[in-house]
Tab-separated table of C-alpha atoms and ligand atoms in Angstrom:
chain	number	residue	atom	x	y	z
A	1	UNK	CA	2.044	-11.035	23.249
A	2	UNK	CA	-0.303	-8.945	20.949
A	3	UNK	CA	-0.056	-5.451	20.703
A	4	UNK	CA	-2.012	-2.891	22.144
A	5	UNK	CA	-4.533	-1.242	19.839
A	6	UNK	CA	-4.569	2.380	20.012
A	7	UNK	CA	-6.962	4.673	19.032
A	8	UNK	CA	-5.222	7.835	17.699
A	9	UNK	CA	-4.914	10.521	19.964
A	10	UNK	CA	-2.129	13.261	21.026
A	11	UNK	CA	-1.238	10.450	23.899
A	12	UNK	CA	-1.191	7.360	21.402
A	13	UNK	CA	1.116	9.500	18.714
A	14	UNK	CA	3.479	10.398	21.665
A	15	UNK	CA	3.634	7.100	22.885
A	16	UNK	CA	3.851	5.686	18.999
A	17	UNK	CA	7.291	8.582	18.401
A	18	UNK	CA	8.991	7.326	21.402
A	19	UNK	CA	8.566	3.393	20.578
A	20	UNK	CA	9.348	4.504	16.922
A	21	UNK	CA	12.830	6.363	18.594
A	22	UNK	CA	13.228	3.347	20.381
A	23	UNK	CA	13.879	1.143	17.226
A	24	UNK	CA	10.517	-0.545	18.067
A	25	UNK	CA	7.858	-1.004	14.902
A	26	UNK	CA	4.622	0.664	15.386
A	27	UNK	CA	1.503	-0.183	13.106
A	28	UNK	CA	0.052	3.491	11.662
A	29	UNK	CA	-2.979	4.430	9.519
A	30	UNK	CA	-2.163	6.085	6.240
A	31	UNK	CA	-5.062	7.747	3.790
A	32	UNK	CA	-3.842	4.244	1.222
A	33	UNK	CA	-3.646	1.797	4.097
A	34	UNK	CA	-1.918	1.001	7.509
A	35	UNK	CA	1.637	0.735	7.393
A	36	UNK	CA	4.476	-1.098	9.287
A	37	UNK	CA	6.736	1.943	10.255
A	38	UNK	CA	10.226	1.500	11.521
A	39	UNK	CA	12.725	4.702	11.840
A	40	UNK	CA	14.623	4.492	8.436
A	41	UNK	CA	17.657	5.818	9.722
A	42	UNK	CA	17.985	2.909	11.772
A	43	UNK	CA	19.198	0.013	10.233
A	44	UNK	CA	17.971	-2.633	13.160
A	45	UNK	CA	14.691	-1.469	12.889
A	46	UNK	CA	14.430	-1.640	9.029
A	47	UNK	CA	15.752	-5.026	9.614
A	48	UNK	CA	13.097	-6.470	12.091
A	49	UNK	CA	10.310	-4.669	9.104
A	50	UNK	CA	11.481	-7.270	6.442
A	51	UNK	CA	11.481	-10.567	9.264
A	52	UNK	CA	7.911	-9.540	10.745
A	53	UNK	CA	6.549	-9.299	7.057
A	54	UNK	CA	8.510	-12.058	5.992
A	55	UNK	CA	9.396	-9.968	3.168
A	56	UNK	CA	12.423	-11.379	0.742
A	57	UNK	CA	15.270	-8.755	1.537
A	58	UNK	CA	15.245	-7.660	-1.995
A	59	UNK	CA	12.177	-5.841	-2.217
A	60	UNK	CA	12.602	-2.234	-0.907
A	61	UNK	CA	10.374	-0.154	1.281
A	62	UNK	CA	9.063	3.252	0.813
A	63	UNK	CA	10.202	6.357	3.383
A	64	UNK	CA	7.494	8.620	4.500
A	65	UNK	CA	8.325	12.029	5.257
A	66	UNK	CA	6.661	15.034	6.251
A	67	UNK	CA	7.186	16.827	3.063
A	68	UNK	CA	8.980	18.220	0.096
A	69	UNK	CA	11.652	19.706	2.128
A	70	UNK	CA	12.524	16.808	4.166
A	71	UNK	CA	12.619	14.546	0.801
A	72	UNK	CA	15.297	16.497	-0.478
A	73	UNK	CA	17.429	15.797	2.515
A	74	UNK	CA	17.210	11.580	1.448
A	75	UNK	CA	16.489	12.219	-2.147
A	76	UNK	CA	17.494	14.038	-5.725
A	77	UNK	CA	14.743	15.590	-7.172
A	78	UNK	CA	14.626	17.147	-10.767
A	79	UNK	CA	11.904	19.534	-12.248
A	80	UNK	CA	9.554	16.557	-13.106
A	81	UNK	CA	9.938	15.125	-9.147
A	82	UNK	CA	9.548	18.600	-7.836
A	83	UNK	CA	6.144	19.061	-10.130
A	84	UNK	CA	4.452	15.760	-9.081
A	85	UNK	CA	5.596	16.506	-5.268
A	86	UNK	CA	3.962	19.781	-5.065
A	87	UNK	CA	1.092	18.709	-6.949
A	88	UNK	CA	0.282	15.329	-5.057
A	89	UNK	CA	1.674	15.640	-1.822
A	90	UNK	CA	0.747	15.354	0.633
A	91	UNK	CA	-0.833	12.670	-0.383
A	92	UNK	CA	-0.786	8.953	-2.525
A	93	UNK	CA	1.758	9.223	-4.894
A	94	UNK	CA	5.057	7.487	-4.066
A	95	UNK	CA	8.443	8.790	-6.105
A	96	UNK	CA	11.032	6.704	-6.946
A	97	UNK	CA	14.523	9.030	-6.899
A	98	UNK	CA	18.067	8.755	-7.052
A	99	UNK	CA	19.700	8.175	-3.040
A	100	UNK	CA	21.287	11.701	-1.515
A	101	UNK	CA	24.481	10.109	-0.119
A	102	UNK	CA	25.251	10.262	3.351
A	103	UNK	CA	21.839	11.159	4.231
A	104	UNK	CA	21.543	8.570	6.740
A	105	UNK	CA	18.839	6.732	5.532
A	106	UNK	CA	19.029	2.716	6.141
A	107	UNK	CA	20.856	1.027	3.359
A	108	UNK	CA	18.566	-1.633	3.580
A	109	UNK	CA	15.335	0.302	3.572
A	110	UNK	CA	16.074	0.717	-0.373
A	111	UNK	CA	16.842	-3.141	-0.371
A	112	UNK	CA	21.064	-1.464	-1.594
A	113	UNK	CA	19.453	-0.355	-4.616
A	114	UNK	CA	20.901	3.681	-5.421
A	115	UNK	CA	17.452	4.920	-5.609
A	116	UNK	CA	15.105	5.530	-2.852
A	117	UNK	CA	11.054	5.207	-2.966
A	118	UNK	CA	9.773	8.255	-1.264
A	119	UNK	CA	6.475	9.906	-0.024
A	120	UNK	CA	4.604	12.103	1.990
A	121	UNK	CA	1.384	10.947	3.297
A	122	UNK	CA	-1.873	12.954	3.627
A	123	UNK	CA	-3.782	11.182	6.612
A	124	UNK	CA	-3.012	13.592	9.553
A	125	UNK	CA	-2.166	10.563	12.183
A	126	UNK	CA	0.652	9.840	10.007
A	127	UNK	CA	1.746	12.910	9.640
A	128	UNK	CA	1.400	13.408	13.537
A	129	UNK	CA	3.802	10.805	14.073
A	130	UNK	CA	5.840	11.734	11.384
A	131	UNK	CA	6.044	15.346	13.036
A	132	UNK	CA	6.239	13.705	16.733
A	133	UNK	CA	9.143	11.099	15.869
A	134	UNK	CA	11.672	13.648	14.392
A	135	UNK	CA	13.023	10.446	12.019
A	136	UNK	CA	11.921	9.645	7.851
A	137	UNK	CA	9.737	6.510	8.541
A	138	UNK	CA	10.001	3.448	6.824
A	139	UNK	CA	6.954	1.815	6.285
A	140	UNK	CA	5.331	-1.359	3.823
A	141	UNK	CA	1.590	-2.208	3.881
A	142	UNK	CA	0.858	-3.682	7.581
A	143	UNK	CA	0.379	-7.303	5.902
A	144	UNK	CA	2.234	-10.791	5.750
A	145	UNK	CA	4.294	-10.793	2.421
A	146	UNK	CA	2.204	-11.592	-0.136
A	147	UNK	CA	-1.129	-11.508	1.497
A	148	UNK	CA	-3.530	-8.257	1.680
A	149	UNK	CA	-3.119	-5.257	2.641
A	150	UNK	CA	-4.868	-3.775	5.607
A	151	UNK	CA	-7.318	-1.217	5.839
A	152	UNK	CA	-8.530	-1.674	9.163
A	153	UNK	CA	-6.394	-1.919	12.307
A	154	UNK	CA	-7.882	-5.316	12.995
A	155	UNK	CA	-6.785	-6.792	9.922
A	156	UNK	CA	-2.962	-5.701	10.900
A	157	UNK	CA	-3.246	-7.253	14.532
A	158	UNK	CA	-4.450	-10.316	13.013
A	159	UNK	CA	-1.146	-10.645	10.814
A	160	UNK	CA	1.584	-9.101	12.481
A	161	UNK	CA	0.112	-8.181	16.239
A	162	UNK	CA	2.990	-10.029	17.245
A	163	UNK	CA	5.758	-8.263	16.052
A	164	UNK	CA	4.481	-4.473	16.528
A	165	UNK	CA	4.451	-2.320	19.540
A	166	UNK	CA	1.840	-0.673	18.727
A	167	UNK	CA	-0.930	-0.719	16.732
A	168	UNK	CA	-2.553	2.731	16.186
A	169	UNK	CA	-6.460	2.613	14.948
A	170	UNK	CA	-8.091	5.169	13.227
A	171	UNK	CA	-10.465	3.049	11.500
A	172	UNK	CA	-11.267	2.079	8.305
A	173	UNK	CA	-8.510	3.755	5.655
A	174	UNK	CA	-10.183	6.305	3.711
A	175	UNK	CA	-8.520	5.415	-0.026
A	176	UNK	CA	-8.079	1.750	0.423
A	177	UNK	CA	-5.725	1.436	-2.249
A	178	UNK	CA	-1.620	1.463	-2.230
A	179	UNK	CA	0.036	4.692	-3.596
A	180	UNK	CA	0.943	4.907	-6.812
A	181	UNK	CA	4.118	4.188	-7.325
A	182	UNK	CA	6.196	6.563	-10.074
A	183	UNK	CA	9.808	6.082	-10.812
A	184	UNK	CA	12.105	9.463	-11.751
A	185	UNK	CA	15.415	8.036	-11.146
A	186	UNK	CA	15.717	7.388	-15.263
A	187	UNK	CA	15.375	8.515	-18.399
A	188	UNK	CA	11.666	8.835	-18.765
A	189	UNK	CA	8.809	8.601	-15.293
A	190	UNK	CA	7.297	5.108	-15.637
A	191	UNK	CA	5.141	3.452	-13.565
A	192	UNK	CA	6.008	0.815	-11.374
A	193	UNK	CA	2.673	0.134	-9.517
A	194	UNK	CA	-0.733	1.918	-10.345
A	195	UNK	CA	-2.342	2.980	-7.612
A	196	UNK	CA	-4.359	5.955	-5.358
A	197	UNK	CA	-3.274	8.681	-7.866
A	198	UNK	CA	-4.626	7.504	-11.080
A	199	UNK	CA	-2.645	7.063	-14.372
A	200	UNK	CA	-4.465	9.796	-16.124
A	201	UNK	CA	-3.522	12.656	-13.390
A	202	UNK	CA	0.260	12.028	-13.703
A	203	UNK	CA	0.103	12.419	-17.602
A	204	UNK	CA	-1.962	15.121	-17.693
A	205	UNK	CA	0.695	16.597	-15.584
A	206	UNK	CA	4.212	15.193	-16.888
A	207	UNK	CA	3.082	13.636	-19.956
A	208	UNK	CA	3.761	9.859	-21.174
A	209	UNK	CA	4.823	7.622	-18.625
A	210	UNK	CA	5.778	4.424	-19.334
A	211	UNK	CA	4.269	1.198	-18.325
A	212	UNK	CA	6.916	-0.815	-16.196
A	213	UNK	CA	6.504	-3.807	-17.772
A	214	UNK	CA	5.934	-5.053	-14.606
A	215	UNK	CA	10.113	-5.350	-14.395
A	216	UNK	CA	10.709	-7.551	-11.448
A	217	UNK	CA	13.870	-5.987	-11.068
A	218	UNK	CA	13.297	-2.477	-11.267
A	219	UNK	CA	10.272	-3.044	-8.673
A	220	UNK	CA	10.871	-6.037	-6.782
A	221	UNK	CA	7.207	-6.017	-5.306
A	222	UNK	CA	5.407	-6.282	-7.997
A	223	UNK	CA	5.688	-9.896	-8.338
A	224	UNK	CA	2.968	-11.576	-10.263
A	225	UNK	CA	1.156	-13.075	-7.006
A	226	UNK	CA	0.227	-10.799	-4.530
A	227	UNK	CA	-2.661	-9.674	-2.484
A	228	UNK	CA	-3.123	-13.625	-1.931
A	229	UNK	CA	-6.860	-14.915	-0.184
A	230	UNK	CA	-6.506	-18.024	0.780
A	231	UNK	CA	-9.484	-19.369	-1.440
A	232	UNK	CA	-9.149	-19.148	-5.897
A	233	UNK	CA	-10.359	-15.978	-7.102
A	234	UNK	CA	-12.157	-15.637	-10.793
A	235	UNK	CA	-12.152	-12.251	-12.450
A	236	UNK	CA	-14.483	-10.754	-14.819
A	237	UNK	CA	-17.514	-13.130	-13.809
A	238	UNK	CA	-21.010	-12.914	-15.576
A	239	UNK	CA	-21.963	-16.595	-13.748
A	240	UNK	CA	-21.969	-18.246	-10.756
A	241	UNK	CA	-20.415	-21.510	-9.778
A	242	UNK	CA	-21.238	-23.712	-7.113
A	243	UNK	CA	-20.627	-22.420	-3.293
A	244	UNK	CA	-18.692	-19.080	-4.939
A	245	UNK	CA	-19.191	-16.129	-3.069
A	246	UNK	CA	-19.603	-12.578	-5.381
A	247	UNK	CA	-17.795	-9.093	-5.168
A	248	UNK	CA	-20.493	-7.486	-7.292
A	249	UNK	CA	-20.289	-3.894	-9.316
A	250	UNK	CA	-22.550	-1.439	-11.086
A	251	UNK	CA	-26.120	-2.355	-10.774
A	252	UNK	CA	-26.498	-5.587	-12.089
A	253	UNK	CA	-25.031	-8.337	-10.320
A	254	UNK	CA	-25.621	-11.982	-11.404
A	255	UNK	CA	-27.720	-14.027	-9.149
A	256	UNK	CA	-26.736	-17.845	-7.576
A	257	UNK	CA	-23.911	-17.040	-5.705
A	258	UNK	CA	-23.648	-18.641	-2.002
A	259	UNK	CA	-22.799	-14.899	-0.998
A	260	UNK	CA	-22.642	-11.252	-2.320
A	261	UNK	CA	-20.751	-7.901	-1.500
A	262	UNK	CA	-20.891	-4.695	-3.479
A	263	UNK	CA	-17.694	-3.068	-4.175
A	264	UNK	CA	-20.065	-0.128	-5.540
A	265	UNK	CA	-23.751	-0.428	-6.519
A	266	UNK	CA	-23.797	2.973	-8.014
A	267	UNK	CA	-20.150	1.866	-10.068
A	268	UNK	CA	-18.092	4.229	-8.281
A	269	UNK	CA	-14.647	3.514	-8.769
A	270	UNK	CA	-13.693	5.400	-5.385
A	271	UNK	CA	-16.187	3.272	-3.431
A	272	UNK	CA	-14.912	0.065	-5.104
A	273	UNK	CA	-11.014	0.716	-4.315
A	274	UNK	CA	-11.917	1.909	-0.550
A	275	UNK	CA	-14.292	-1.494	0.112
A	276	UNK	CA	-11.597	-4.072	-2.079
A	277	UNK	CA	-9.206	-5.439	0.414
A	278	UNK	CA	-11.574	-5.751	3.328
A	279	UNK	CA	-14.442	-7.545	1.157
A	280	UNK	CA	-11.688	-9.943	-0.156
A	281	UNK	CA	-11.262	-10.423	3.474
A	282	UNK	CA	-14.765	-10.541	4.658
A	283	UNK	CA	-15.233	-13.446	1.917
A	284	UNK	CA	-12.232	-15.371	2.391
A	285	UNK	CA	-13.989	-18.145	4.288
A	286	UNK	CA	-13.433	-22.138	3.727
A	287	UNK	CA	-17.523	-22.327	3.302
A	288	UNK	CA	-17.168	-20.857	-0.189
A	289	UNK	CA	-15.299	-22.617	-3.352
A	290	UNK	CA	-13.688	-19.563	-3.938
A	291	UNK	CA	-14.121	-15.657	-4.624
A	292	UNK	CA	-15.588	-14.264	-8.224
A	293	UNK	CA	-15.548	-10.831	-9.294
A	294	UNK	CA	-17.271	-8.876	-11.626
A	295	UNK	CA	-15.735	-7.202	-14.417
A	296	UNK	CA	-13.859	-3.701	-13.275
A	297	UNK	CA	-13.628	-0.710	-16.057
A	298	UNK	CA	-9.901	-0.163	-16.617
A	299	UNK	CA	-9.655	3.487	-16.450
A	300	UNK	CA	-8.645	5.505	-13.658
A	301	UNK	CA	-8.729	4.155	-10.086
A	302	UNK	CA	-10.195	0.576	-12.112
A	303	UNK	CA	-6.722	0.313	-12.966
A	304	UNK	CA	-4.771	0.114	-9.790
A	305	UNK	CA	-7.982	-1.968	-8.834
A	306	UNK	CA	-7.754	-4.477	-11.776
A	307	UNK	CA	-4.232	-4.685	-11.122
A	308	UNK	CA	-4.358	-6.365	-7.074
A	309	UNK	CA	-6.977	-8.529	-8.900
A	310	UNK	CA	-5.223	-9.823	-10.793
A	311	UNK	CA	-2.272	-10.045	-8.758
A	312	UNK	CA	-4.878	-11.997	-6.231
A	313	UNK	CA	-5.728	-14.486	-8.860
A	314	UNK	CA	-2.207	-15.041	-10.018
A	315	UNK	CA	-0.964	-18.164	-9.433
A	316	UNK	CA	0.705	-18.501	-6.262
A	317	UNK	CA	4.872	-18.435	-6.467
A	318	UNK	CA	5.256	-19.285	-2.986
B	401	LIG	O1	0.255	3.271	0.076
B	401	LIG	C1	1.364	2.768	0.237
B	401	LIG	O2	2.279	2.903	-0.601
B	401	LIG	C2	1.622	1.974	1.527
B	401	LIG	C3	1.533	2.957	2.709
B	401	LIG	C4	1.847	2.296	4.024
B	401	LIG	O3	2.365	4.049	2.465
B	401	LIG	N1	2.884	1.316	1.486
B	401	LIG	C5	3.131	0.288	0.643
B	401	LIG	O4	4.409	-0.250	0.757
B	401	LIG	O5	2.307	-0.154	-0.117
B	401	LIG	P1	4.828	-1.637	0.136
B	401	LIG	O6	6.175	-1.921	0.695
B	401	LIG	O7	3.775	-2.628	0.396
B	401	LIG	O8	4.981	-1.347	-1.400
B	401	LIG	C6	6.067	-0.548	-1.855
B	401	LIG	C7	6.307	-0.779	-3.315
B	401	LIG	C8	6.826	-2.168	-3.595
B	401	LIG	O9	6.240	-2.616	-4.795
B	401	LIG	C9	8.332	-1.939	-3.765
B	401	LIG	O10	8.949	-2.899	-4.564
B	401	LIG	C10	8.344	-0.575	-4.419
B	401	LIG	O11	7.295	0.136	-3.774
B	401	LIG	N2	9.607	0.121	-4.180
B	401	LIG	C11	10.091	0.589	-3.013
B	401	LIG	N3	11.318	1.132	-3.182
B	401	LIG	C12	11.611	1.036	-4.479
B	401	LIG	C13	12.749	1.414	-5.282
B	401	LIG	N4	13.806	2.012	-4.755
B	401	LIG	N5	12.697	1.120	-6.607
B	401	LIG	C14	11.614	0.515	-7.148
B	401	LIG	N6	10.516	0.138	-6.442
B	401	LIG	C15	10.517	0.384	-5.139
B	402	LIG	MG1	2.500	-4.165	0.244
C-alpha cells in the first residue's frame, strides 16, 4: 500500500513522532531535501532504512538532531566542531565526529564505523518532528540507492511510497542540494561531499580543508555513480545532438535541442542547485536520447552542483 501524503501541520508532525516512536519510517522535508527518517536509537528501524533504499550496509547515515546540545550527547566535538556547529547550524552542514560511547545511538546507523555523521537541520518541519519524537533521527535522502534525490514529496512516494508510513509534504525543498558533508574525526577537517554550505564558507572559517579524494572508504557514499537518470547525461554542452533534451544556464543557451529547462537564466547558482534534481527528473523521459547540460562555474554552490553531475554521468557500477 502507498503511503499517505501529509501536508505538514501540528496533526501530521504528531502523527509522524508517534510512527517514528513506533520504529516505523516516516518520509520528512529538510531545507537540502526530504529524508528517510528512522529513530537512530533503534536498531530495527535503522535496519528497515538501508532495505527500503536498497542501500549496501556499508554506507552510513547521517543523525539529525535538534541542536548543539543534543550532538554532544552522540558525538565528540573539539573547538573546530564546536565553531562550524554554532556557525552553520541549524542548518546544511553535516559533521563527521568521533562516536560518544554508550550513547545509544544504532550501531548500524554509522554503518560500525567509530565516527558518527551528525547534523541539525534548519527547515522547521524537521525540526518539529525532531522536537515532537524525543529520539536523534536517522535519516538518508528519500531516494532508491543510487538514483536522485528528492525535493518534492512526490518524487519520494514514487520511490519508496511503499516502505514509509508516512510521507510528510511541505513542498518543493527550499536548497535542493545535500548538506555538505565535513569530516572532524582526524587530523585535519576535509571534505567528504560538497554541498549546501559552500567550500569557501568553511575555510574562511576553519581554514584549509582538505579535498577527500573522494576516499571510498572514508565516505562510503560517495561512489563514483550516483544521482543516476535513467537516460546518458553529457556535461559541459555548447551543441545539441539529436532528440537530447537541455538543462540550460546563464543567458545563452544553444538552440536544437528536442527540449529545454533553465537551471537559472539570470546564472544564479542558488536557483540552479534548488531546480537540479527535479529538472533531471522532469527530463528523464524515453522520448529524448539523453540529458545535456551546460557548463556550471565551479565556485561556490557550482561545486556541490558540478559534483552530482558528474556523479549522474558516471558510468553506472551497478
Ligand atoms: O542534506 C542531507 O544531507 C540529506 C538530508 C535528508 O539531511 N541527507 C543525505 O543523506 O543526503 P545521505 O545518506 O544520502 O548521504 C549521507 C552521506 C553519505 O555520503 C555517507 O557516506 C556520508 O554522508 N556519511 C555518513 N556517515 C558517515 C561517516 N561516519 N563517515 C563518513 N561519511 C559518512
Ligand atoms: Mg543520498
Amino acid at each position: 500500500m502507498t503511503a499517505p501524503i501529509s501536508p505538514v501541520s501540528r496533526e501530521a508532525i504528531v502523527r509522524a513522532a508517534i510512527l517514528l516512536r513506533a520504529g516505523r519510517l516516516v518520509a520528512f522535508p529538510t531545507e537540502t531535501v526530504y529524508g528517510l527518517g528512522g529513530d537512530a536509537t533503534n536498531a530495527r528501524a535503522v535496519a528497515d532504512i538501508f532495505a527500503a533504499k536498497g542501500r549496501p550496509r556499508f554506507n552510513p547515515l547521517i543523525v539529525h538532531v535538534q541542536d548543539l546540545a543534543e550532538a554532544e550527547t552522540y558525538a565528540v566535538l573539539n573547538a573546530p566542531a564546536r565553531l562550524a556547529a554554532a556557525r552553520f547550524w541549524p542548518g546544511p552542514l553535516t559533521l563527521v565526529l568521533p562516536r560518544r560511547h554508550g550513547s545509544g545511538l544504532s550501531l548500524l546507523a554509522s554503518a560500525g564505523l567509530d565516527t558518527v555523521a551528525i547534523r541539525a537541520p534548519a527547515h522547521s518541519a524537521a525540526q518539529a518532528l525532531l522536537h515532537e519524537t524525543g529520539r536523534p533521527i536517522a535519516a538518508p535522502s528519500a531516494n532508491r540507492s543510487g538514483r536522485i534525490s528528492p525535493t518534492e514529496a512526490a518524487h519520494v512516494a514514487d520511490e519508496l511510497g511503499d516502505d514509509v508510513a508516512l510521507i510528510l509534504d511541505d513542498g518543493p525543498t527550499p536548497l535542493g542540494l545535500e548538506s555538505t558533508v565535513l569530516d572532524l574525526s582526524g587530523e585535519a577537517p576535509a571534505l567528504l561531499r560538497p554541498g549546501a554550505v559552500p567550500l569557501e564558507q568553511l575555510t574562511e572559517l576553519l581554514g584549509p580543508i582538505a579535498a577527500s579524494g573522494s576516499s571510498a572508504v572514508k565516505s562510503p557514499g560517495m561512489l563514483a555513480s550516483h544521482y543516476a537518470p535513467s537516460l546518458p547525461i553529457r556535461l559541459d554542452v555548447i551543441d545539441a545532438r539529436p532528440g537530447e533534451a537541455l538543462l540550460a544556464y546563464g543567458p545563452d543557451a544553444p538552440t536544437g535541442f528536442a527540449e529545454m529547462l533553465w537551471l537559472s537564466r539570470s546564472g544564479d547558482l542558488a536557483e540552479a542547485a534548488a531546480n537540479l534534481f527535479a529538472m533531471l527528473r522532469q527530463l528523464d523521459r524515453p522520448s529524448f536520447s539523453g540529458i545535456a547540460v551546460m557548463p556550471i562555474p565551479e565556485h561556490g554552490l557550482g561545486r556541490a552542483i558540478n559534483d552530482r553531475l558528474r556523479r549522474a554521468a558516471a558510468p553506472r557500477e551497478y
